[in-house]
Coordinates of C-alpha atoms and ligand atoms in Angstrom, one line a residue:
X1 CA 0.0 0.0 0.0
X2 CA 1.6 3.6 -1.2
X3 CA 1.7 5.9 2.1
X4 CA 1.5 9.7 2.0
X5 CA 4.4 11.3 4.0
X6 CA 3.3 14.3 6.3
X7 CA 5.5 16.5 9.2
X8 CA 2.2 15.9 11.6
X9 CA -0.8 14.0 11.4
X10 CA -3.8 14.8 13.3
X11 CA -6.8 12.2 14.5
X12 CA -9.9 14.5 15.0
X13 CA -11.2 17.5 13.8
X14 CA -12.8 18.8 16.6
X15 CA -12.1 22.5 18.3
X16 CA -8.9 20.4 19.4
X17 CA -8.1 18.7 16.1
X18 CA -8.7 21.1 14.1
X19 CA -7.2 24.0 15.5
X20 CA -3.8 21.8 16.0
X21 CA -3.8 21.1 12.1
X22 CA -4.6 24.7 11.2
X23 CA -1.8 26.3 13.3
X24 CA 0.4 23.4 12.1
X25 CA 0.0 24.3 8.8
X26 CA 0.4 28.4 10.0
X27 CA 3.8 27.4 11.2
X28 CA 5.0 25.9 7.8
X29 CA 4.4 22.0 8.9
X30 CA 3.1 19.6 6.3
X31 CA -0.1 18.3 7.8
X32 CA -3.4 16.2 7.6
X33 CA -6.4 16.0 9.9
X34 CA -8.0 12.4 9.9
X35 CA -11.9 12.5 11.0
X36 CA -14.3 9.5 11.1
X37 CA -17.4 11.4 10.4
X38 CA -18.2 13.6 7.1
X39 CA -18.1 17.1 8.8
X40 CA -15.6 18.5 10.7
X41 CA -16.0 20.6 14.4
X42 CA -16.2 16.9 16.2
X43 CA -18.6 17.1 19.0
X44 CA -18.7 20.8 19.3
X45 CA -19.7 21.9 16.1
X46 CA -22.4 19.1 15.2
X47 CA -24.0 17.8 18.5
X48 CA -22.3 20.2 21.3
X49 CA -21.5 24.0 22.0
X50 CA -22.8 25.2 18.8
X51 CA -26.4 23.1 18.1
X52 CA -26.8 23.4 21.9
X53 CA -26.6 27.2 21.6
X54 CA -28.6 27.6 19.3
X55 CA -31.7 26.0 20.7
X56 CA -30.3 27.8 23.9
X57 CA -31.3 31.1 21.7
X58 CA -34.3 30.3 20.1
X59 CA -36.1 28.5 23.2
X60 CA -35.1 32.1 25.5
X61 CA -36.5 34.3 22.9
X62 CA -39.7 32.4 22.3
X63 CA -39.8 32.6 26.7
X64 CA -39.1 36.0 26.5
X65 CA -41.9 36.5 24.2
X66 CA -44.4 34.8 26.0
X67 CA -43.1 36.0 29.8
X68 CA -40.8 39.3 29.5
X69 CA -41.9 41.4 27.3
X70 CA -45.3 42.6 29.6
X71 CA -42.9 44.2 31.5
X72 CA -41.8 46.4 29.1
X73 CA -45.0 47.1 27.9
X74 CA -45.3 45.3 24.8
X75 CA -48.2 43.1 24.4
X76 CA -47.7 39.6 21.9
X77 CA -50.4 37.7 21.1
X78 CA -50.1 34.5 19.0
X79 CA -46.9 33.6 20.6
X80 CA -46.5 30.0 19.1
X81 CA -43.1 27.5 18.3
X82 CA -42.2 26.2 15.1
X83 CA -40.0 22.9 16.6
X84 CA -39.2 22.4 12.9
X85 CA -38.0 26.1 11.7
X86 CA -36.2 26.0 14.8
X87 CA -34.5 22.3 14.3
X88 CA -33.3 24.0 10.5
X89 CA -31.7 26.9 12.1
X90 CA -29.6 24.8 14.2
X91 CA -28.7 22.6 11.5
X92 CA -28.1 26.4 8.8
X93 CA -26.2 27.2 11.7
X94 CA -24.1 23.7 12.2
X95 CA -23.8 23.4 8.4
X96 CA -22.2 27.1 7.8
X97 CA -19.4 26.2 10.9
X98 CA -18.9 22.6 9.6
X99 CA -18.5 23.7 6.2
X100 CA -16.1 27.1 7.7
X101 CA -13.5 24.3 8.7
X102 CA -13.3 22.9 5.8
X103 CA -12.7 26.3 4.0
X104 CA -10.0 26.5 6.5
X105 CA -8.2 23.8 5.6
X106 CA -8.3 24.6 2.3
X107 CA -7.3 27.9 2.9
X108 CA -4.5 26.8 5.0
X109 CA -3.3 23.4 2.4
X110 CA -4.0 20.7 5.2
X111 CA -5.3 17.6 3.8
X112 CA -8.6 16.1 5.3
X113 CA -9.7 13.4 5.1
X114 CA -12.1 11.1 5.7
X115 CA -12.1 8.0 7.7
X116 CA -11.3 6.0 10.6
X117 CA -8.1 6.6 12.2
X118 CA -5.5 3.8 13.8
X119 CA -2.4 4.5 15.2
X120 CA 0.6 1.9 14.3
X121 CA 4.1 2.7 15.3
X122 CA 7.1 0.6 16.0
X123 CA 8.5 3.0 18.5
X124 CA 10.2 5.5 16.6
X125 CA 8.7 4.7 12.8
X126 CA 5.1 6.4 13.5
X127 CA 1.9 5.8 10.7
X128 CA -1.9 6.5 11.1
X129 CA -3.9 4.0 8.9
X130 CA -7.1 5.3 7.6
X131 CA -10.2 3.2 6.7
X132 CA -13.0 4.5 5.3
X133 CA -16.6 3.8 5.4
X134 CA -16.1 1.3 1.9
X135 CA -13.7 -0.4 3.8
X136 CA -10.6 0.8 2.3
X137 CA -7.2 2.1 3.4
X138 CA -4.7 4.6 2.9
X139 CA -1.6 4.9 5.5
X140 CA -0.5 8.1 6.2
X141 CA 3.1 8.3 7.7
X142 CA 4.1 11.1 10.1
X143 CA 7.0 12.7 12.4
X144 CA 4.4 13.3 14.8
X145 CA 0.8 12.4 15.2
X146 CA -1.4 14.1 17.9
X147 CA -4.4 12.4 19.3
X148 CA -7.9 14.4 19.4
X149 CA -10.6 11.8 19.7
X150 CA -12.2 13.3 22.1
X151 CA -15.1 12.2 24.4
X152 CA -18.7 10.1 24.5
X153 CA -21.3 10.3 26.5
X154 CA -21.0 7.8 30.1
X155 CA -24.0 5.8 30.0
X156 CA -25.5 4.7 33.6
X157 CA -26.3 0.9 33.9
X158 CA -29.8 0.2 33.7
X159 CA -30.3 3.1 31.6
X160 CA -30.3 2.0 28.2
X161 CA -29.9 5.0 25.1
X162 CA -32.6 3.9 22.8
X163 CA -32.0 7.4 20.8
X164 CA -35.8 7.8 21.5
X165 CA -37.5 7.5 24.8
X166 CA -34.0 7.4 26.6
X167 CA -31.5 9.6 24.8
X168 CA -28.0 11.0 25.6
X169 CA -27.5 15.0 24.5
X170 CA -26.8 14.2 20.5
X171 CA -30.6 12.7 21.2
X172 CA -32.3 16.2 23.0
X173 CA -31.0 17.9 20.5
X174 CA -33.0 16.9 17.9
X175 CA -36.3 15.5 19.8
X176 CA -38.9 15.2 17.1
X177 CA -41.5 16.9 19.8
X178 CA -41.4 19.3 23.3
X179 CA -41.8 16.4 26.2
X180 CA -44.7 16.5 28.5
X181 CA -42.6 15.5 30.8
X182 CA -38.8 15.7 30.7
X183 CA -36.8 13.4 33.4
X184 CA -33.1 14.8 33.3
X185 CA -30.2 12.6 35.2
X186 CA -27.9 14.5 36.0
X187 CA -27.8 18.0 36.9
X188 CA -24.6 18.7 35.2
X189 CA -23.8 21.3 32.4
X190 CA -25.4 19.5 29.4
X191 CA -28.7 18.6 31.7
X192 CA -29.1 22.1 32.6
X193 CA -28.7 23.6 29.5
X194 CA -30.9 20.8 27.3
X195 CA -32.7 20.7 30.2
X196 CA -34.3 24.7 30.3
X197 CA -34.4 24.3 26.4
X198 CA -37.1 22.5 26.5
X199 CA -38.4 23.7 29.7
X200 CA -39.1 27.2 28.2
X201 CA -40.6 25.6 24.7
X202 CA -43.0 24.2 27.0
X203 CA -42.4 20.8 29.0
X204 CA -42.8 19.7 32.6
X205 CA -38.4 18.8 33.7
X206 CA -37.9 16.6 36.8
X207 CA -34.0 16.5 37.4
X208 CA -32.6 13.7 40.0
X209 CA -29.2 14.5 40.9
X210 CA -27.0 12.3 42.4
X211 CA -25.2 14.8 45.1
X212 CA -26.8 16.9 47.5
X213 CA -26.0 20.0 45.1
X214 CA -26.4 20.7 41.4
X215 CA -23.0 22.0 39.4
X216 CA -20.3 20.1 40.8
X217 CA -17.0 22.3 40.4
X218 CA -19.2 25.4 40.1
X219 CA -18.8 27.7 43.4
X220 CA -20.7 26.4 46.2
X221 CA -23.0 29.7 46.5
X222 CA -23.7 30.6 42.8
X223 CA -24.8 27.0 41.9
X224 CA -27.4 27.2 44.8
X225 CA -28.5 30.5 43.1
X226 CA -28.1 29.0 39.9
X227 CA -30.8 26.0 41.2
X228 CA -33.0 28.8 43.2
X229 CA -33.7 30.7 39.9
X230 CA -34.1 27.4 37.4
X231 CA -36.4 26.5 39.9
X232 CA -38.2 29.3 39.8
X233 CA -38.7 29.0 36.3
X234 CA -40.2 25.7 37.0
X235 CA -37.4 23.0 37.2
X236 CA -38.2 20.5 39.5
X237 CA -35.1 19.2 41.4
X238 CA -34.4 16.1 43.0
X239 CA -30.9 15.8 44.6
X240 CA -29.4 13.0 46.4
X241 CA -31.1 10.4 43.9
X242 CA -29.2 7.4 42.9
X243 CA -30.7 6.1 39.5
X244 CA -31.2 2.5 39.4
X245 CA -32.8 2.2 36.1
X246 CA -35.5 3.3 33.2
X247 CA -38.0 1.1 31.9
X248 CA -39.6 2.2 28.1
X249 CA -43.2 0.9 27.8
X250 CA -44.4 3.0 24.7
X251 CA -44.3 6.7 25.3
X252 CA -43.6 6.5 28.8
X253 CA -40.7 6.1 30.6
X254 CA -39.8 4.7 34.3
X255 CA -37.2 6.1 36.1
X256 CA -36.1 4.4 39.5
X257 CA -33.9 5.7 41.9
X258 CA -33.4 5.3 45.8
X259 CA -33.0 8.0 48.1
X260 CA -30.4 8.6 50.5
X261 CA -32.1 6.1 53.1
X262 CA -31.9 3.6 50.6
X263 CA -36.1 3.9 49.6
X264 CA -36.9 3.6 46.3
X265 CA -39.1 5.7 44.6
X266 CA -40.0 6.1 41.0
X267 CA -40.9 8.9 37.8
X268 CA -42.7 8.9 34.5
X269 CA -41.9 10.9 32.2
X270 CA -42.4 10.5 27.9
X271 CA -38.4 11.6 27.3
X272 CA -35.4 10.9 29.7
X273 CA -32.3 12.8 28.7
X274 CA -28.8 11.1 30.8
X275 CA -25.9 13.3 31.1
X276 CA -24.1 12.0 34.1
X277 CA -20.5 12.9 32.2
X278 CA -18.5 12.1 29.2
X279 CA -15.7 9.3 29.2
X280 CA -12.2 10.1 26.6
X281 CA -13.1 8.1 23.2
X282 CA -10.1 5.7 22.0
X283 CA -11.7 2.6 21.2
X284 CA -10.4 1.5 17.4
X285 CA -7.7 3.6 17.6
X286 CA -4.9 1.5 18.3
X287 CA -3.7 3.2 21.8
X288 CA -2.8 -0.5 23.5
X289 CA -1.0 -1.7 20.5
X290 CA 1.4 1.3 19.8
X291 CA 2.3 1.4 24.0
X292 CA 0.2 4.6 24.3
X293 CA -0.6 4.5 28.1
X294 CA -4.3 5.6 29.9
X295 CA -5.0 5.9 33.2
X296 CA -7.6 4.2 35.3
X297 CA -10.4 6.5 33.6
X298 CA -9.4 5.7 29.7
X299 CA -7.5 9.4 29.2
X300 CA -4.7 9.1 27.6
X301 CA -1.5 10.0 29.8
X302 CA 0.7 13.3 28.7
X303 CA 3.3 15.0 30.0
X304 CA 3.7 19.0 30.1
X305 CA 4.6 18.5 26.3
X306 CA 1.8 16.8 25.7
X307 CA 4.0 13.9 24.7
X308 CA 2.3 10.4 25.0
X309 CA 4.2 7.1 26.7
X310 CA 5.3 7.2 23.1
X311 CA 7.9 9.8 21.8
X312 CA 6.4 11.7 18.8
X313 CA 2.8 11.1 19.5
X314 CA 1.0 13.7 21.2
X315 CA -2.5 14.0 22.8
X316 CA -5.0 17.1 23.3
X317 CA -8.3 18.0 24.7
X318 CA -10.6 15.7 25.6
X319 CA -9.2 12.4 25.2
X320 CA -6.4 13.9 27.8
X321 CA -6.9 15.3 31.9
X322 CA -8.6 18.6 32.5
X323 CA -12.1 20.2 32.1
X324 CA -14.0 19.1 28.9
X325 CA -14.0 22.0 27.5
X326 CA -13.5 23.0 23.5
X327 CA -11.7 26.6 25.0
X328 CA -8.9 24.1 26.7
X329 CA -9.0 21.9 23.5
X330 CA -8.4 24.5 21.0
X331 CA -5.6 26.3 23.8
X332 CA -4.0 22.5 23.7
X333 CA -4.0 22.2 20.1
X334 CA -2.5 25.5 19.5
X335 CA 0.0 25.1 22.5
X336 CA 1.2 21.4 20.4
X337 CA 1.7 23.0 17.3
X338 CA 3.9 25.6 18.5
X339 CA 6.1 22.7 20.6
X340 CA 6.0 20.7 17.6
X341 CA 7.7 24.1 15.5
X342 CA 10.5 24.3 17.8
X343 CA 8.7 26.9 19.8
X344 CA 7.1 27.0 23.6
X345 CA 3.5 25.8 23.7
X346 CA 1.5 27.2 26.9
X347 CA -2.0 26.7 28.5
X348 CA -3.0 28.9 31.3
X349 CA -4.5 26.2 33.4
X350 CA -5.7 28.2 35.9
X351 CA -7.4 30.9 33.9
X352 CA -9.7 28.4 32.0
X353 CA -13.1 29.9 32.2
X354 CA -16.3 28.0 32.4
X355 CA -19.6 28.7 31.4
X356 CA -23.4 27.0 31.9
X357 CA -25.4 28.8 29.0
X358 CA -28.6 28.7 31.3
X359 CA -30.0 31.6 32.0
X360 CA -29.4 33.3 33.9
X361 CA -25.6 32.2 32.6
X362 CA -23.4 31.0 35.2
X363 CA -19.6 31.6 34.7
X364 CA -16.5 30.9 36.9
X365 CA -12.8 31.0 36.3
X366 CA -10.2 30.3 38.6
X367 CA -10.5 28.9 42.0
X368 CA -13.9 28.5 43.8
X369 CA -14.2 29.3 47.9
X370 CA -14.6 25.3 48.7
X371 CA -11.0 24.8 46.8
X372 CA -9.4 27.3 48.7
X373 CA -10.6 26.8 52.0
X374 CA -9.7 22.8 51.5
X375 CA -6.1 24.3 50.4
X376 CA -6.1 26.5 53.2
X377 CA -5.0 29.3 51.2
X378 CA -6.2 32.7 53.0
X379 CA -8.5 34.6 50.9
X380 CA -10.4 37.9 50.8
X381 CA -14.3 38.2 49.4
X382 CA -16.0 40.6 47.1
X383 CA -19.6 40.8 46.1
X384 CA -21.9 42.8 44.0
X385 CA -25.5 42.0 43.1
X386 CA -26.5 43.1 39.6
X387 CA -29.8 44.9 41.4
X388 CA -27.6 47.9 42.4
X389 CA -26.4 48.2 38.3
X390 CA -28.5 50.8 36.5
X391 CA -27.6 48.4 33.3
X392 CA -29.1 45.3 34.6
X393 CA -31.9 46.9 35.8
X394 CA -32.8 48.3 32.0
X395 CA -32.2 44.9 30.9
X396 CA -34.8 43.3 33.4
X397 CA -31.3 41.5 34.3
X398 CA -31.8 42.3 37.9
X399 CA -31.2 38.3 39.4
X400 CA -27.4 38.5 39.5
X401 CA -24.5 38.5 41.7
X402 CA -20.4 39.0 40.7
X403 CA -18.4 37.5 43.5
X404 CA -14.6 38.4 43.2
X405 CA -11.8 36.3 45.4
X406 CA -8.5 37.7 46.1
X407 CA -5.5 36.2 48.3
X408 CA -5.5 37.8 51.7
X409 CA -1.7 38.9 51.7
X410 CA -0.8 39.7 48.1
X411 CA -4.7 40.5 46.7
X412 CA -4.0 38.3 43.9
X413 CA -6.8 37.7 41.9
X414 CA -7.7 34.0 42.5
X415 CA -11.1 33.7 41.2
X416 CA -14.1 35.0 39.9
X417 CA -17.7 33.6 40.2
X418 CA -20.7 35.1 38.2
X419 CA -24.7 34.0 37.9
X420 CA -26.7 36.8 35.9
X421 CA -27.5 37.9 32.5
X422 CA -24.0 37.6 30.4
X423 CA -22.0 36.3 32.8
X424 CA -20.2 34.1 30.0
X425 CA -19.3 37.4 28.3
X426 CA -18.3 39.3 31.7
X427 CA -15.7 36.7 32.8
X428 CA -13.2 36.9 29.6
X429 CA -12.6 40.5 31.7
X430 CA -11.4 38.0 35.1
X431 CA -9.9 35.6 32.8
X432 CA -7.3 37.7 31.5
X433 CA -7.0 39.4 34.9
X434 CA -5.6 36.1 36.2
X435 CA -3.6 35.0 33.9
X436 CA -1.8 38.1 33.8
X437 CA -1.5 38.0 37.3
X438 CA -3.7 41.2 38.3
X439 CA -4.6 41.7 41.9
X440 CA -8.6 42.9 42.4
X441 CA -7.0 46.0 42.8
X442 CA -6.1 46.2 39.4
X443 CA -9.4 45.2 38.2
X444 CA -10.5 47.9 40.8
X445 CA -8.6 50.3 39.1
X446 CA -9.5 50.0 35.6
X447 CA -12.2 52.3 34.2
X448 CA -15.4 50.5 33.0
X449 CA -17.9 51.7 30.8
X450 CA -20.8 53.5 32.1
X451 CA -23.9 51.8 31.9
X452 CA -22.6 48.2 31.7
X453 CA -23.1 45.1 33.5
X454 CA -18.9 44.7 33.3
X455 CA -19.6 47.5 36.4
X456 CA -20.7 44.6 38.7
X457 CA -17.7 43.3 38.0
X458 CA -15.5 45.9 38.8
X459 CA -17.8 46.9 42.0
X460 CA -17.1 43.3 43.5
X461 CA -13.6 44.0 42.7
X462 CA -13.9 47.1 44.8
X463 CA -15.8 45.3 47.4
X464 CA -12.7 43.0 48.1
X465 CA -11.4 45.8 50.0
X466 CA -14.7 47.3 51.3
X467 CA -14.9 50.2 48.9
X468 CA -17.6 49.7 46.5
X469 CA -19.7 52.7 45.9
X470 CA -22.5 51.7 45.5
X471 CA -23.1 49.4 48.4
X472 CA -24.9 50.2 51.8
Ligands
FAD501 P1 -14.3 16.3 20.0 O1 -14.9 17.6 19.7 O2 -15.1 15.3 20.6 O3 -13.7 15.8 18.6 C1 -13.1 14.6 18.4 C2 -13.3 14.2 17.0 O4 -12.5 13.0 16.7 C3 -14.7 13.8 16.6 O5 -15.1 14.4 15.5 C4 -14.6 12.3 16.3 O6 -15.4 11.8 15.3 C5 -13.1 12.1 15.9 N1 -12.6 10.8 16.1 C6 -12.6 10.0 17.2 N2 -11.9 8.9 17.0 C7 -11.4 9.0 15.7 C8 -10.6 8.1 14.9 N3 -10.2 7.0 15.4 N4 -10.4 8.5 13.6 C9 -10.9 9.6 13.1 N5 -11.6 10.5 13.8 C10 -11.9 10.2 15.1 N6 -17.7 23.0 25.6 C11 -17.5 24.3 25.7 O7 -16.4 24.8 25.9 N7 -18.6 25.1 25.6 C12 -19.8 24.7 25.4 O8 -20.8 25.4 25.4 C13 -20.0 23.3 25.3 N8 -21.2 22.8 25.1 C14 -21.4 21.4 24.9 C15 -22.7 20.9 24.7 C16 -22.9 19.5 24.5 C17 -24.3 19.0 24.3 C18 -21.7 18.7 24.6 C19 -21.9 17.2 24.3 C20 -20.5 19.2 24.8 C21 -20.3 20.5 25.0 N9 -19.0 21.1 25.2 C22 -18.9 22.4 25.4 C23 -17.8 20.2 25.3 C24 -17.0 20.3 24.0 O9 -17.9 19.9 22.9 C25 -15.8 19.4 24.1 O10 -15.0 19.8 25.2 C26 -15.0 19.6 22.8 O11 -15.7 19.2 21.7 C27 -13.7 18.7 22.9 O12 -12.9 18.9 21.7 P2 -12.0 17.7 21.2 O13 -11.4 18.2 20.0 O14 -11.1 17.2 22.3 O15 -13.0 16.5 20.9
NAD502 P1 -21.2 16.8 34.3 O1 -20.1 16.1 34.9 O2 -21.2 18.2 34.1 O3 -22.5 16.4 35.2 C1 -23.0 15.1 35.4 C2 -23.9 15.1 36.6 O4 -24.5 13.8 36.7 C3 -23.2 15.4 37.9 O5 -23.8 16.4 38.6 C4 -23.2 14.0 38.6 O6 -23.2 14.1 40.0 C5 -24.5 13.5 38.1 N1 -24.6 12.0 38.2 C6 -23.6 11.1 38.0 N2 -24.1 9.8 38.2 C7 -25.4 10.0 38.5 C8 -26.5 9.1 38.8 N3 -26.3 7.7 38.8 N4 -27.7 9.5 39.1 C9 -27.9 10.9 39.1 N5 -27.0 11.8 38.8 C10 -25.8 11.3 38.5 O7 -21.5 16.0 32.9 P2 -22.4 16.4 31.7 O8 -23.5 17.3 32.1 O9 -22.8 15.1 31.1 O10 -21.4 17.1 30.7 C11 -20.2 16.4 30.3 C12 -19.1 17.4 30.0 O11 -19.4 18.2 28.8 C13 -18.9 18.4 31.1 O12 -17.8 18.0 31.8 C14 -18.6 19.7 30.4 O13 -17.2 19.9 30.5 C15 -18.9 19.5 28.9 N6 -20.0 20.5 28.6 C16 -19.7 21.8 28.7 C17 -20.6 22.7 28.4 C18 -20.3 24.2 28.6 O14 -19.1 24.5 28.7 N7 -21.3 25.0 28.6 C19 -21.9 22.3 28.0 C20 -22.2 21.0 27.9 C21 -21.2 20.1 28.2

């Protein structure tokens, strides 16, 4: 079999992936991007961030419409969804992005192709054999080959995906009609998110939750905001509920799950979306032939290079440790590329914001007030609601709170910790703060825009050291 000869070969094209190839190629190395499925964005672009944003849009205006606008004095009448208009916006919306990264890689000369991608190395000699969906391969040789493969939805035993009744996210983003009854498990980012899509088009949601809290590794007080306000908007949460099963019989689904006493109690619902986590995806792709280590949870192992156990093949975003997040995936691709140039890849691991799209939007970067009272790292406490913001009130925005964490000696920014409207947006302003090593003073300091919501932000900064103006 003839074998194409390439400086870098990529497995994946998602936010990870891709970005890797396209900086590759930027930096003047010969490169192809191997992907499985016919468009490329992996699970980002076609069944993640982007689709789930989109429905994230459509279902809040359609709310809006029906709940917000009285207030401002505007009266609509006829209010009504079109499930299909808005399924063909998602997919206008997935196709333009999809087809954008292709253009790239045009643009930039990187060679995509299509097919499945298997690892074979002898050690030093490494090759990526591709098979496509007809069955037949092509073996693509490389320098170095970097791992993307990403993640898969965990599924919980006794809980069966049927892509129907019982569906993982890819699922609840396309459901053919809004539930009557929606039972989420899990009340993790993609269950709160799918979750008040199709809460505000119209269905009943039941979420059991596993921990006494919703939002693991969001800060302890905004995620119990966060559940206050969803469930003010109707969610019904049920936390400390350990799923035992669902049961499809026709349109209606039994969901079983004991208590923290051990009782068992039951739900019906006519959907059940699971999202108890994702797991790093590396079956087929040749990882325990070629020596390419994992650890007890299937990620592949890396070191600060992002080398693999095997010298010259490199692994990124998912599949690897860290937050599942396509912002750290893309960082990690870009950060390879540049090692694999001769320069100095970095990743500001402590500066990695997060975001839940609900709304209002949640947001955090840095380290939360349970981290750094378990690390026993003294630390100072600003707060600002967004009820005292002149911006947030002409917005309607007024169920918000900006909570700014600074180290008690140096007033290091540590963290920041946002619920309220545009809190996604606000913490890019924290995010750079820490990684450039600002101290809340700093933030304090800088001049913000008069009216904007970014003032919360720089009021809890203030707050830190007990100045904020306008606070009682
Ligand atoms: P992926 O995007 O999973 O891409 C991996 C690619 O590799 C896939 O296309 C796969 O087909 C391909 N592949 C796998 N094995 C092979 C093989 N052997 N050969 C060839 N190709 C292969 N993150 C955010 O930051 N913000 C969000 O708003 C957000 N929303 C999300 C919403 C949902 C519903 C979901 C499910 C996830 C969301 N995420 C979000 C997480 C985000 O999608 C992932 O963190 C991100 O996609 C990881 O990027 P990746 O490149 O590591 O892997
Ligand atoms: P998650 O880890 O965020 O949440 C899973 C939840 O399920 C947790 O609260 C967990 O305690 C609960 N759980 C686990 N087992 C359970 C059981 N048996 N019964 C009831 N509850 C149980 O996972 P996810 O929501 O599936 O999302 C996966 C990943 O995708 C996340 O880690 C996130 O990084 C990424 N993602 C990010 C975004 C975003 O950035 N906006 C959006 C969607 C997904």
């Amino acid at each position: 079999m003839s074998e194409q000869r390439y400086d870098v070969v990529v497995i994946g094209s998602g936010p990870g992936g891709y970005v890797c190839a396209i900086r590759c190629a930027q930096l003047g190395l010969r490169t192809a991007c191997v992907e499985r499925y016919p468009t490329r964005g992996g699970t980002c672009l076609n069944v993640g961030c982007i689709p789930s944003k989109a429905l994230l849009e459509s279902s809040e205006r359609y709310h809006e419409a029906l709940h917000g606008l009285a207030a401002h004095g505007i009266t609509a009448t006829g209010v009504s969804v079109d499930l299909a208009a808005m399924m063909q916006r998602k997919d206008e919306i997935v196709g333009q992005l999809t087809g954008g990264v292709e253009g790239l890689f045009k643009a930039n000369g990187i060679a995509s192709i299509t097919g499945r991608g298997r690892l074979v190395t002898d050690g030093t000699a490494h090759q990526v054999v591709v098979t496509a969906e007809d069955g037949s391969e092509q073996v693509l040789a490389a320098d170095a080959i970097v791992l993307a493969t990403g993640s898969k939805p965990t599924a919980l035993p006794g809980v069966a995906f049927d892509g129907d009744r019982v569906v993982d996210s890819t699922g609840a983003l396309s459901l053919p009609e809004v539930p009557e009854h929606l039972v989420l498990i899990g009340a993790g980012v993609i269950g709160l998110e799918l979750g008040s899509v199709w809460l505000r088009l119209g269905a009943r949601v039941t979420v059991l939750e596993y921990l006494d809290r919703i939002l693991p590794g969001v800060d302890g007080e905004i995620a119990k905001q966060a559940q206050r306000l969803l469930k003010k908007q109707g969610m019904s949460f049920v936390l400390g509920a350990r799923v035992r099963g669902a049961e499809v019989d026709g349109e209606r689904v039994t969901v079983s799950w004991t208590d923290a006493r051990g009782e068992a109690h039951e739900v019906v619902g006519d959907r059940v979306l699971c999202a108890v986590g994702r797991r790093p995806f590396t079956a087929g792709l040749g990882c325990e032939e070629a020596g390419v280590a994992l650890d007890e949870r299937g990620r592949v192992v890396v070191d600060e290079a992002f080398q693999t156990s095997v010298p010259g093949v490199f692994a990124i975003g998912d599949v690897i440790r860290g937050p599942m997040l396509a912002h750290k995936a893309e960082d990690e691709g870009i950060a390879v590329a540049e090692i694999l140039a001769g320069g100095h890849g970095h990743v500001g691991y402590d500066a990695i914001p997060s975001i839940v799209y609900t709304h209002p939007e949640v947001a955090g970067v840095g380290r939360t007030e349970e981290e750094l009272t378990a690390a026993g790292v003294p630390y100072n406490r600003g707060r600002f609601r967004y009820a005292a913001n002149g911006r947030a009130l002409a917005l309607g925005e007024r169920e918000g709170l900006v909570k700014i964490l600074a180290h008690a000696e140096t007033d290091r920014l540590l963290g920041c910790h946002i619920i309220g409207a545009r809190a996604g947006d606000l913490i890019a302003e924290a995010a750079v703060a820490i990684e450039l090593g600002a101290s809340a003073e700093d933030l304090a300091r800088a001049c913000h825009a008069h009216p904007t919501l970014a003032e919360v932000v720089r009021e809890a900064a203030l707050d830190v050291d007990h100045r904020a103006i306008h606070k009682a």
